Amino acid sequence: MSWGSTYDVVVVGSGGAALAGALAATHRGLSVCVIEKTDRFGGTSAYSGGSVWLPGNHVLERQGVDDSVEKGLTYFSALVGDRTRSEVQRAYLETGPVVADFLENTVGIPLEHRPFPDYFDAPGRSANGRSIFAHPISAEEVGDRLDDIRPMVPADQFGIDIDRSMLDGGQAWIARMILALDASGRAELRLSTPVTALVQDEDGRVTGVVVTGPDGDRSRIQARAGVLLAAGGFERAPHLRAKWQDMPTADWSSSHPDTGSGDALTLAESAGAATDLLDQSWWCPATLFPNGHAAFTLGVRAGIIVDSTGRRFANEMLPYDRMGRAMRERMQLGHGDAFWFVFDNSFGDDLPAICVPAPGREELTAAGLWHTAGDIAELAAAIGVDSTALASTVRRFNEFAERGRDEDFSRGEDPFGRFFVGATTPEPCLRPVDGSQLHAVRLVLGDLGTKGGAVITTEGAVERPDGTVVPGLYAAGNSAASVAGPVYPGPGVPLGSGMVMAYRAVADMAD
Ligand code: FAD
């Protein structure tokens, strides 16, 4: 098959990493083709809060945040240690400010910092975090491109009408990057075009991709400088989740069922890539909905979370990945995959946490995912946990609440947990569960994407098991083994590391 078209750079996928890489290409004078498998751009990045973790960048400085690359590196390396290569960690952290500057001052995307604490008590932690966000953008400004952008989770997975007159978070990033690519005159963006194979020459160099276009026709697209795999992870591929992560289902991931299909992993492996961290995800608790989807749940403000034994097993106000890891540990210990968020009606009957979309009580009750009872025995019977154990758990927690100190899990002692309660001391984080009505809502182990994939160098080049690179092939975002290893250091590391490594990959292609 001959080449159907030719570009300098081919980018597979259209999330944050992909679009940042594509912009880096256009600004280096390279032609780029962004190829998206589904009928919408943005992937899971379009669902995201849009926080991008880049320590020591100019936006933080402008807004008076005391930070530096070295402080960020101290923090990051204290957590991740030698679980990933120190030179890749340094490459991410040192290039972060360069990418922030590029996006705002070269591309023209207005940026702002919003406070969101780092996730661990470690040297170099920033109480306000190091997140930057693209300014919201109006639908009017996005124009015809609006319909090409994957909408937020409530609309995309739950059929709920949402107001899209103003795009914020991940939506704003995707919209602004697409508009900038359109304006560049050097980018072609294709929808409904899965990349099905990589093309390699006799020396093993990746020279292009094979795609199936919207009309079903197969063709080959040549990439003169390189191919960037930024096609997300494999969170929605049941066989890969079962094989690598022993997950009972792929349905609890927050990603859309059509994205996160694991294509990038398959493509990288087909070219001889080494892989790593395949047992890892960006984990989170998730509220199970009747349609089988599970919604990312964070910012617990009251209540407790118990496992199938009726016991607490962690500080419910932990950052979501750390809570998810605690849930995963319970599952691995054989305690099953049913978790229950138990709370009372002291502050109303809504879930005392952030969950998008907010779960409807009636709908979840009808599906057996939300139970309400007048006392603990009745609630325990409804959710199938041992009544004595649940009663003892609630009693103990209420004693902690009275004393203002969680002796089991130190809830409320870390600024992250207090952030969502708006508290400065632990006491407001420890409200007793003793109202006249008790609720239990089913939680499962969810994720924001997998984080294992192709092993990459400091330049984002895909490595073979023998340490040589696959010439012409690069990976970033959840298609690459994460620089954060099995840790989620702070809000915006998935997008931040993906965007930076994509930027570095394209710089390497251009050299
Ligand atoms: P994606 O954004 O998933 O993009 C991959 C794209 O590749 C998809 O569009 C997919 O369809 C496409 N694709 C797949 N296979 C092919 C193929 N064969 N051919 C062509 N295209 C293909 N992270 C943060 O850093 N900050 C946050 O604030 C944040 N908030 C989040 C909030 C929510 C609700 C969720 C669900 C996640 C959040 N995350 C956040 C996590 C983050 O969104 C993801 O980890 C990140 O978006 C992954 O980016 P990516 O570029 O690797 O892949």
Coordinates of C-alpha atoms and ligand atoms in Angstrom, one line a residue:
M1 CA 0.0 0.0 0.0
S2 CA 1.4 3.4 -0.9
W3 CA 1.2 6.5 1.3
G4 CA -2.2 8.2 1.2
S5 CA -0.8 11.4 2.8
T6 CA 2.4 12.6 4.3
Y7 CA 3.1 14.8 7.4
D8 CA 6.2 15.5 9.5
V9 CA 4.5 14.3 12.6
V10 CA 1.6 12.0 13.2
V11 CA -0.1 12.1 16.5
V12 CA -2.3 9.2 17.5
G13 CA -5.1 10.4 19.9
S14 CA -6.5 13.8 20.8
G15 CA -6.3 14.2 24.6
G16 CA -4.1 16.7 26.5
A17 CA -0.8 15.0 25.6
A18 CA -1.7 14.6 22.0
L19 CA -2.7 18.2 21.4
A20 CA 0.2 19.7 23.4
G21 CA 2.5 17.6 21.2
A22 CA 0.7 18.7 18.0
L23 CA 1.0 22.3 19.0
A24 CA 4.7 21.9 19.7
A25 CA 5.0 20.5 16.2
T26 CA 3.2 23.4 14.5
H27 CA 5.3 25.9 16.4
R28 CA 8.4 24.3 15.1
G29 CA 7.2 24.7 11.6
L30 CA 6.3 21.0 11.2
S31 CA 3.1 19.7 9.6
V32 CA 1.1 17.5 11.8
C33 CA -1.9 15.1 11.5
V34 CA -3.9 14.4 14.7
I35 CA -5.8 11.2 14.4
E36 CA -8.7 10.4 16.7
K37 CA -10.5 7.1 16.7
T38 CA -13.9 8.3 18.1
D39 CA -16.2 10.9 16.7
R40 CA -15.1 13.5 19.4
F41 CA -11.7 15.0 20.3
G42 CA -10.5 15.1 23.8
G43 CA -10.6 11.6 25.3
T44 CA -10.5 11.5 29.1
S45 CA -8.7 14.8 29.1
A46 CA -12.0 16.5 28.0
Y47 CA -13.6 15.0 31.2
S48 CA -10.9 16.2 33.4
G49 CA -10.8 19.0 35.9
G50 CA -8.1 20.4 33.8
S51 CA -5.5 20.7 36.5
V52 CA -2.0 20.6 35.1
W53 CA 0.8 20.0 37.7
L54 CA 3.9 21.9 36.6
P55 CA 6.0 23.1 39.6
G56 CA 7.9 26.4 39.4
N57 CA 6.0 27.8 36.4
H58 CA 5.5 31.5 35.6
V59 CA 1.8 31.4 36.3
L60 CA 2.4 30.3 39.9
E61 CA 4.9 33.1 40.3
R62 CA 2.5 35.6 38.9
Q63 CA -0.1 34.6 41.4
G64 CA 2.3 34.7 44.3
V65 CA 2.8 31.0 44.9
D66 CA 6.2 30.3 46.4
D67 CA 7.5 27.4 44.3
S68 CA 10.4 26.3 42.2
V69 CA 11.4 23.4 40.0
E70 CA 13.8 22.3 42.7
K71 CA 11.1 22.2 45.4
G72 CA 8.8 20.3 43.0
L73 CA 11.6 17.9 42.3
T74 CA 12.4 17.4 46.0
Y75 CA 8.7 16.5 46.5
F76 CA 8.3 14.4 43.4
S77 CA 11.4 12.4 43.9
A78 CA 10.8 11.9 47.7
L79 CA 7.6 10.1 46.7
V80 CA 8.5 8.3 43.5
G81 CA 12.1 7.6 44.4
D82 CA 13.8 5.0 42.2
R83 CA 10.5 3.5 41.0
T84 CA 11.0 5.5 37.8
R85 CA 14.2 6.9 36.3
S86 CA 15.4 10.0 38.0
E87 CA 16.5 11.5 34.7
V88 CA 12.9 11.2 33.3
Q89 CA 11.5 12.8 36.5
R90 CA 14.0 15.6 36.1
A91 CA 13.1 16.0 32.4
Y92 CA 9.4 16.3 33.3
L93 CA 9.9 18.8 36.2
E94 CA 12.5 21.0 34.4
T95 CA 10.5 21.2 31.2
G96 CA 7.2 22.0 33.0
P97 CA 7.8 25.8 33.2
V98 CA 9.0 25.8 29.6
V99 CA 5.7 24.2 28.5
A100 CA 3.6 26.5 30.6
D101 CA 5.5 29.5 29.0
F102 CA 5.1 28.0 25.5
L103 CA 1.3 27.4 26.0
E104 CA 0.6 30.9 27.3
N105 CA 3.2 33.1 25.6
T106 CA 3.7 31.4 22.3
V107 CA 0.4 29.6 21.7
G108 CA -1.6 32.3 23.4
I109 CA -3.7 30.2 25.8
P110 CA -4.4 32.3 28.9
L111 CA -3.6 30.4 32.1
E112 CA -4.3 30.7 35.8
H113 CA -3.4 28.9 39.0
R114 CA -6.2 27.5 41.2
P115 CA -5.4 26.1 44.7
F116 CA -5.6 22.4 45.1
P117 CA -3.2 20.8 47.7
D118 CA -0.5 18.3 46.8
Y119 CA -1.5 14.8 47.9
F120 CA 1.3 13.8 50.3
D121 CA 2.9 15.1 53.4
A122 CA 6.5 15.0 52.0
P123 CA 9.4 17.5 51.7
G124 CA 8.7 20.2 49.1
R125 CA 4.9 19.8 49.3
S126 CA 2.9 22.9 48.2
A127 CA -0.1 23.6 50.4
N128 CA -1.8 25.3 47.4
G129 CA -0.6 22.7 44.9
R130 CA 1.1 23.6 41.6
S131 CA -1.9 23.4 39.2
I132 CA -2.5 25.6 36.3
F133 CA -5.7 25.7 34.3
A134 CA -6.6 27.2 30.9
H135 CA -9.0 30.1 31.3
P136 CA -12.7 29.1 30.6
I137 CA -13.8 29.8 27.1
S138 CA -17.3 30.6 25.8
A139 CA -19.1 28.3 23.4
E140 CA -19.4 31.3 21.1
E141 CA -15.6 31.5 20.9
V142 CA -15.3 27.8 20.3
G143 CA -17.8 28.0 17.5
D144 CA -18.3 25.1 15.2
R145 CA -15.7 23.1 16.9
L146 CA -17.9 22.7 20.0
D147 CA -19.7 19.6 18.6
D148 CA -16.3 18.0 17.9
I149 CA -15.3 18.1 21.6
R150 CA -16.2 15.2 23.8
P151 CA -18.6 16.7 26.4
M152 CA -18.3 16.1 30.2
V153 CA -19.2 12.8 31.8
P154 CA -22.8 13.6 32.7
A155 CA -23.7 14.2 29.1
D156 CA -21.4 11.7 27.6
Q157 CA -22.1 8.7 29.8
F158 CA -25.4 9.5 31.6
G159 CA -27.4 11.2 28.9
I160 CA -27.9 14.3 31.1
D161 CA -28.3 17.7 29.3
I162 CA -25.6 20.1 30.4
D163 CA -25.0 23.7 29.9
R164 CA -22.1 24.1 27.5
S165 CA -22.2 27.9 27.1
M166 CA -18.9 28.2 29.0
L167 CA -16.2 25.5 28.9
D168 CA -13.9 25.1 31.8
G169 CA -11.3 22.6 33.1
G170 CA -10.4 19.9 30.6
Q171 CA -13.0 21.2 28.2
A172 CA -11.3 24.6 28.0
W173 CA -7.9 23.0 27.5
I174 CA -9.1 20.8 24.6
A175 CA -11.1 23.6 23.0
R176 CA -8.3 26.2 23.2
M177 CA -5.7 23.7 21.9
I178 CA -7.9 22.7 19.0
L179 CA -8.6 26.3 18.1
A180 CA -4.9 27.0 18.2
L181 CA -4.1 24.0 16.0
D182 CA -6.8 25.2 13.5
A183 CA -5.3 28.6 13.5
S184 CA -1.8 27.3 12.9
G185 CA -2.5 26.3 9.3
R186 CA -0.1 23.4 9.8
A187 CA -2.4 20.8 11.4
E188 CA -5.0 18.4 10.1
L189 CA -7.3 16.9 12.7
R190 CA -9.2 13.8 11.8
L191 CA -12.1 12.2 13.7
S192 CA -13.6 8.7 13.5
T193 CA -10.2 7.4 12.2
P194 CA -8.7 4.6 14.2
V195 CA -5.0 3.9 13.8
T196 CA -4.9 0.2 13.4
A197 CA -1.2 -0.5 12.8
L198 CA 2.2 1.2 12.7
V199 CA 4.3 1.1 9.5
Q200 CA 8.0 0.1 10.1
D201 CA 10.7 0.0 7.5
E202 CA 13.2 -2.9 7.2
D203 CA 15.4 -1.2 9.8
G204 CA 12.5 -1.2 12.3
R205 CA 12.0 2.6 12.0
V206 CA 8.4 3.7 12.4
T207 CA 7.6 5.7 9.3
G208 CA 3.9 6.0 9.6
V209 CA 0.5 4.5 10.5
V210 CA -2.3 2.6 9.0
V211 CA -5.8 4.0 9.6
T212 CA -9.4 3.2 8.8
G213 CA -11.2 6.3 7.7
P214 CA -14.8 7.3 8.5
D215 CA -15.8 5.7 5.2
G216 CA -14.2 2.4 6.2
D217 CA -11.3 2.7 3.7
R218 CA -7.8 1.8 4.9
S219 CA -4.9 4.0 4.1
R220 CA -1.4 4.7 5.2
I221 CA -0.2 8.1 6.5
Q222 CA 3.5 8.8 6.4
A223 CA 5.2 10.5 9.3
R224 CA 8.6 11.9 8.2
A225 CA 9.8 12.9 11.6
G226 CA 8.0 10.6 13.9
V227 CA 4.8 9.1 15.3
L228 CA 3.6 10.2 18.8
L229 CA 1.4 7.6 20.5
A230 CA -0.9 9.6 22.8
A231 CA -3.9 7.4 22.6
G232 CA -4.6 7.0 26.3
G233 CA -4.5 3.8 28.3
F234 CA -6.3 0.5 28.5
E235 CA -8.8 1.2 31.3
R236 CA -11.7 0.2 29.1
A237 CA -10.3 -3.0 27.8
P238 CA -11.7 -5.8 30.0
H239 CA -9.2 -8.5 28.9
L240 CA -6.2 -6.2 29.7
R241 CA -7.7 -5.0 33.0
A242 CA -8.3 -8.6 34.0
K243 CA -4.8 -9.7 32.8
W244 CA -2.7 -7.0 34.3
Q245 CA -4.8 -5.6 37.1
D246 CA -7.1 -8.5 38.2
M247 CA -10.0 -6.1 37.9
P248 CA -13.4 -7.7 37.8
T249 CA -14.7 -5.3 35.1
A250 CA -13.5 -2.4 33.0
D251 CA -16.9 -0.7 33.4
W252 CA -16.0 1.2 36.6
S253 CA -13.4 3.4 34.8
S254 CA -14.4 7.0 34.4
S255 CA -13.2 7.0 30.8
H256 CA -15.6 6.6 27.9
P257 CA -16.1 3.0 26.8
D258 CA -14.8 3.8 23.3
T259 CA -11.6 5.4 24.5
G260 CA -9.0 3.8 26.8
S261 CA -9.2 0.8 24.5
G262 CA -5.6 -0.2 24.9
D263 CA -4.8 0.4 21.2
A264 CA -1.6 2.3 22.1
L265 CA -0.3 -0.6 24.2
T266 CA -1.0 -3.0 21.4
L267 CA 0.6 -0.7 18.8
A268 CA 3.7 -0.1 20.9
E269 CA 4.1 -3.8 21.6
S270 CA 3.8 -4.5 17.9
A271 CA 6.8 -2.3 17.3
G272 CA 8.9 -4.1 20.0
A273 CA 8.4 -1.7 22.9
A274 CA 9.3 -2.5 26.4
T275 CA 6.4 -1.9 28.8
D276 CA 6.1 -1.1 32.5
L277 CA 3.6 -0.3 35.3
L278 CA 0.8 -2.3 33.6
D279 CA -0.6 -3.1 37.0
Q280 CA -1.1 0.6 37.8
S281 CA -4.0 3.0 37.4
W282 CA -4.8 6.5 38.6
W283 CA -7.3 5.0 41.1
C284 CA -10.3 6.6 42.8
P285 CA -13.4 5.7 44.6
A286 CA -16.5 5.7 42.3
T287 CA -20.2 5.7 42.9
L288 CA -21.9 2.9 41.0
F289 CA -24.9 3.9 38.8
P290 CA -27.7 1.7 37.5
N291 CA -26.3 1.9 34.0
G292 CA -23.2 0.1 35.1
H293 CA -21.0 3.2 34.9
A294 CA -19.2 4.5 38.0
A295 CA -18.6 8.2 38.7
F296 CA -15.4 9.6 40.2
T297 CA -16.2 10.4 43.8
L298 CA -13.9 12.8 45.8
G299 CA -14.0 15.4 48.5
V300 CA -15.8 13.4 51.2
R301 CA -17.2 15.9 53.8
A302 CA -19.0 13.5 56.2
G303 CA -19.9 9.8 56.8
I304 CA -17.6 6.8 56.7
I305 CA -16.7 4.2 54.1
V306 CA -16.8 0.5 55.0
D307 CA -15.9 -2.7 53.2
S308 CA -17.9 -5.9 53.1
T309 CA -16.9 -6.7 56.6
G310 CA -18.6 -3.5 57.9
R311 CA -15.3 -1.9 58.9
R312 CA -13.5 1.3 58.0
F313 CA -10.1 0.6 56.4
A314 CA -8.8 4.1 55.6
N315 CA -9.1 7.8 56.2
E316 CA -12.1 8.6 53.9
M317 CA -10.6 12.1 53.2
L318 CA -7.5 10.7 51.6
P319 CA -6.7 12.0 48.1
Y320 CA -8.7 9.8 45.8
D321 CA -5.8 7.7 44.4
R322 CA -4.7 6.8 47.9
M323 CA -8.2 5.9 48.9
G324 CA -8.5 3.9 45.7
R325 CA -5.3 2.0 46.6
A326 CA -6.7 1.3 50.1
M327 CA -9.8 -0.2 48.4
R328 CA -7.7 -2.2 46.0
E329 CA -5.7 -3.6 49.0
R330 CA -9.0 -4.7 50.6
M331 CA -10.0 -6.4 47.3
Q332 CA -6.7 -8.1 47.1
L333 CA -7.1 -9.3 50.7
G334 CA -10.3 -11.1 49.6
H335 CA -12.8 -8.7 51.1
G336 CA -14.7 -8.4 47.8
D337 CA -15.5 -5.3 45.7
A338 CA -18.5 -3.9 47.5
F339 CA -17.8 -0.8 49.5
W340 CA -20.5 1.3 51.2
F341 CA -20.5 5.1 51.9
V342 CA -22.5 5.3 55.1
F343 CA -23.8 8.7 56.2
D344 CA -26.7 10.3 58.0
N345 CA -29.2 13.0 57.3
S346 CA -27.7 15.6 59.6
F347 CA -26.9 17.8 56.6
G348 CA -29.6 16.7 54.2
D349 CA -30.0 13.6 52.2
D350 CA -27.4 14.2 49.4
L351 CA -24.1 12.4 49.1
P352 CA -21.7 14.3 51.3
A353 CA -19.0 14.3 48.6
I354 CA -18.4 15.5 45.1
C355 CA -19.7 13.1 42.5
V356 CA -20.3 14.2 38.9
P357 CA -23.1 13.6 38.1
A358 CA -24.7 13.7 41.5
P359 CA -26.4 10.4 42.1
G360 CA -30.2 10.5 42.2
R361 CA -31.5 8.8 45.4
E362 CA -34.6 7.3 43.9
E363 CA -32.9 5.9 40.8
L364 CA -30.1 4.3 42.9
T365 CA -32.5 3.1 45.5
A366 CA -34.5 1.3 42.9
A367 CA -31.3 -0.4 41.6
G368 CA -30.2 -1.5 45.1
L369 CA -27.3 0.9 45.1
W370 CA -28.6 3.2 47.8
H371 CA -30.3 2.1 51.0
T372 CA -31.9 4.1 53.7
A373 CA -32.7 2.9 57.2
G374 CA -33.8 4.1 60.6
D375 CA -31.1 2.2 62.4
I376 CA -27.8 0.4 61.9
A377 CA -29.2 -3.2 62.1
E378 CA -31.7 -2.4 59.4
L379 CA -29.0 -0.7 57.2
A380 CA -26.6 -3.6 57.8
A381 CA -29.2 -6.1 56.7
A382 CA -30.0 -4.1 53.6
I383 CA -26.3 -3.9 52.5
G384 CA -25.5 -7.4 53.6
V385 CA -22.8 -6.7 56.2
D386 CA -22.5 -8.0 59.7
S387 CA -24.7 -5.8 61.9
T388 CA -22.5 -6.1 65.0
A389 CA -19.4 -5.1 63.1
L390 CA -21.1 -2.1 61.5
A391 CA -22.5 -1.0 64.8
S392 CA -19.1 -1.2 66.4
T393 CA -17.5 0.7 63.5
V394 CA -20.0 3.5 63.8
R395 CA -19.8 3.6 67.6
R396 CA -16.0 3.9 67.5
F397 CA -16.1 6.6 64.8
N398 CA -18.6 8.6 66.8
E399 CA -16.4 8.4 69.8
F400 CA -13.5 9.8 67.7
A401 CA -15.9 12.5 66.5
E402 CA -16.7 13.4 70.1
R403 CA -13.0 13.5 71.0
G404 CA -12.1 15.4 67.8
R405 CA -9.4 12.9 66.9
D406 CA -9.5 9.9 64.6
E407 CA -7.2 7.4 66.4
D408 CA -7.4 4.8 63.6
F409 CA -6.8 6.8 60.4
S410 CA -6.0 10.4 61.4
R411 CA -8.9 11.9 59.4
G412 CA -8.8 15.7 59.2
E413 CA -5.2 15.9 60.2
D414 CA -4.0 16.5 56.6
P415 CA -4.7 19.7 54.7
F416 CA -5.9 17.8 51.7
G417 CA -8.9 16.3 53.6
R418 CA -9.6 19.6 55.2
F419 CA -9.6 21.4 51.8
F420 CA -13.0 20.1 50.8
V421 CA -14.6 20.6 54.3
G422 CA -13.2 24.2 54.4
A423 CA -11.7 23.4 57.8
T424 CA -8.4 24.4 59.4
T425 CA -8.6 21.8 62.2
P426 CA -9.6 18.1 62.3
E427 CA -12.8 18.5 64.3
P428 CA -15.1 19.7 61.4
C429 CA -13.9 16.6 59.5
L430 CA -15.2 14.3 62.2
R431 CA -18.9 14.6 62.4
P432 CA -20.8 11.7 64.1
V433 CA -23.0 9.4 62.0
D434 CA -26.0 9.5 64.3
G435 CA -28.9 11.1 62.5
S436 CA -32.5 9.9 62.4
Q437 CA -31.9 8.4 59.0
L438 CA -28.9 6.4 57.8
H439 CA -27.9 6.0 54.2
A440 CA -25.5 3.6 52.5
V441 CA -24.4 4.2 48.9
R442 CA -22.5 1.6 46.9
L443 CA -19.0 2.5 46.0
V444 CA -16.5 0.6 43.7
L445 CA -12.9 0.9 42.9
G446 CA -12.8 3.3 39.9
D447 CA -10.0 5.0 38.0
L448 CA -9.2 8.0 35.9
G449 CA -7.2 5.9 33.4
T450 CA -4.4 3.3 33.5
K451 CA -0.8 4.5 33.9
G452 CA 1.2 1.6 32.4
G453 CA 2.5 1.5 28.9
A454 CA 5.5 1.9 26.7
V455 CA 8.8 2.7 28.5
I456 CA 10.1 6.0 27.3
T457 CA 13.3 7.9 27.5
T458 CA 13.8 11.5 28.7
E459 CA 12.9 12.5 25.1
G460 CA 9.7 10.5 25.1
A461 CA 11.2 8.0 22.7
V462 CA 9.8 4.4 23.0
E463 CA 12.4 1.9 24.3
R464 CA 12.9 -1.7 23.5
P465 CA 13.6 -4.2 26.3
D466 CA 17.3 -4.1 25.3
G467 CA 17.4 -0.3 26.0
T468 CA 17.7 0.8 22.4
V469 CA 14.9 3.0 21.1
V470 CA 12.4 2.2 18.4
P471 CA 13.4 4.9 15.9
G472 CA 10.5 7.2 14.9
L473 CA 8.2 6.1 17.7
Y474 CA 7.3 8.2 20.8
A475 CA 4.7 7.9 23.5
A476 CA 3.2 10.3 26.1
G477 CA 0.3 10.5 28.5
N478 CA -1.4 7.2 29.6
S479 CA 0.1 5.4 26.5
A480 CA 3.5 5.6 28.3
A481 CA 4.6 4.1 31.6
S482 CA 4.0 7.0 33.9
V483 CA 7.0 9.0 35.3
A484 CA 5.1 9.0 38.6
G485 CA 5.3 5.2 38.9
P486 CA 2.8 3.8 41.4
V487 CA 2.3 7.2 43.0
Y488 CA -0.2 10.1 42.3
P489 CA 1.8 13.0 43.8
G490 CA -0.6 15.9 43.1
P491 CA -3.5 17.2 41.1
G492 CA -2.6 17.5 37.5
V493 CA 0.3 15.0 37.3
P494 CA -1.5 12.8 34.6
L495 CA -2.1 15.8 32.3
G496 CA 1.1 17.7 33.2
S497 CA 3.5 14.8 32.7
G498 CA 1.7 13.8 29.5
M499 CA 1.8 17.3 28.0
V500 CA 5.4 17.8 28.9
M501 CA 6.6 14.5 27.6
A502 CA 4.7 15.0 24.3
Y503 CA 6.4 18.4 24.0
R504 CA 9.8 16.9 24.6
A505 CA 9.0 14.1 22.1
V506 CA 8.2 16.5 19.3
A507 CA 11.4 18.6 20.1
D508 CA 13.4 15.4 19.7
M509 CA 11.6 14.6 16.4
A510 CA 12.4 18.1 15.1
D511 CA 16.1 17.9 16.0
Ligands
FAD1 P1 -6.9 10.7 26.6 O1 -7.3 12.0 27.0 O2 -7.8 9.6 27.0 O3 -6.9 10.7 25.0 C1 -6.7 9.5 24.3 C2 -7.4 9.6 23.0 O4 -6.9 8.6 22.1 C3 -8.9 9.3 23.1 O5 -9.7 10.3 22.5 C4 -9.0 7.9 22.3 O6 -10.3 7.8 21.7 C5 -7.9 8.1 21.3 N1 -7.5 6.8 20.8 C6 -7.4 5.6 21.4 N2 -7.0 4.6 20.5 C7 -6.9 5.2 19.3 C8 -6.5 4.8 18.0 N3 -6.2 3.5 17.8 N4 -6.4 5.7 17.0 C9 -6.7 7.0 17.2 N5 -7.1 7.5 18.4 C10 -7.2 6.6 19.5 N6 -5.8 14.5 35.3 C11 -5.2 15.6 35.5 O7 -4.0 15.7 35.3 N7 -5.8 16.7 36.0 C12 -7.1 16.7 36.3 O8 -7.7 17.7 36.7 C13 -7.9 15.5 36.1 N8 -9.2 15.4 36.3 C14 -9.9 14.3 36.0 C15 -11.3 14.3 36.2 C16 -12.0 13.2 35.7 C17 -13.5 13.2 35.9 C18 -11.3 12.1 35.0 C19 -12.1 11.0 34.5 C20 -10.0 12.1 34.9 C21 -9.2 13.2 35.3 N9 -7.8 13.2 35.2 C22 -7.2 14.4 35.5 C23 -7.1 12.2 34.5 C24 -6.8 12.5 33.1 O9 -7.9 13.1 32.5 C25 -6.3 11.4 32.2 O10 -5.4 10.6 32.9 C26 -5.7 12.0 31.0 O11 -6.6 12.8 30.4 C27 -5.2 11.0 30.0 O12 -4.7 11.7 28.9 P2 -4.2 11.1 27.5 O13 -3.8 12.2 26.7 O14 -3.2 10.1 27.9 O15 -5.4 10.3 26.9

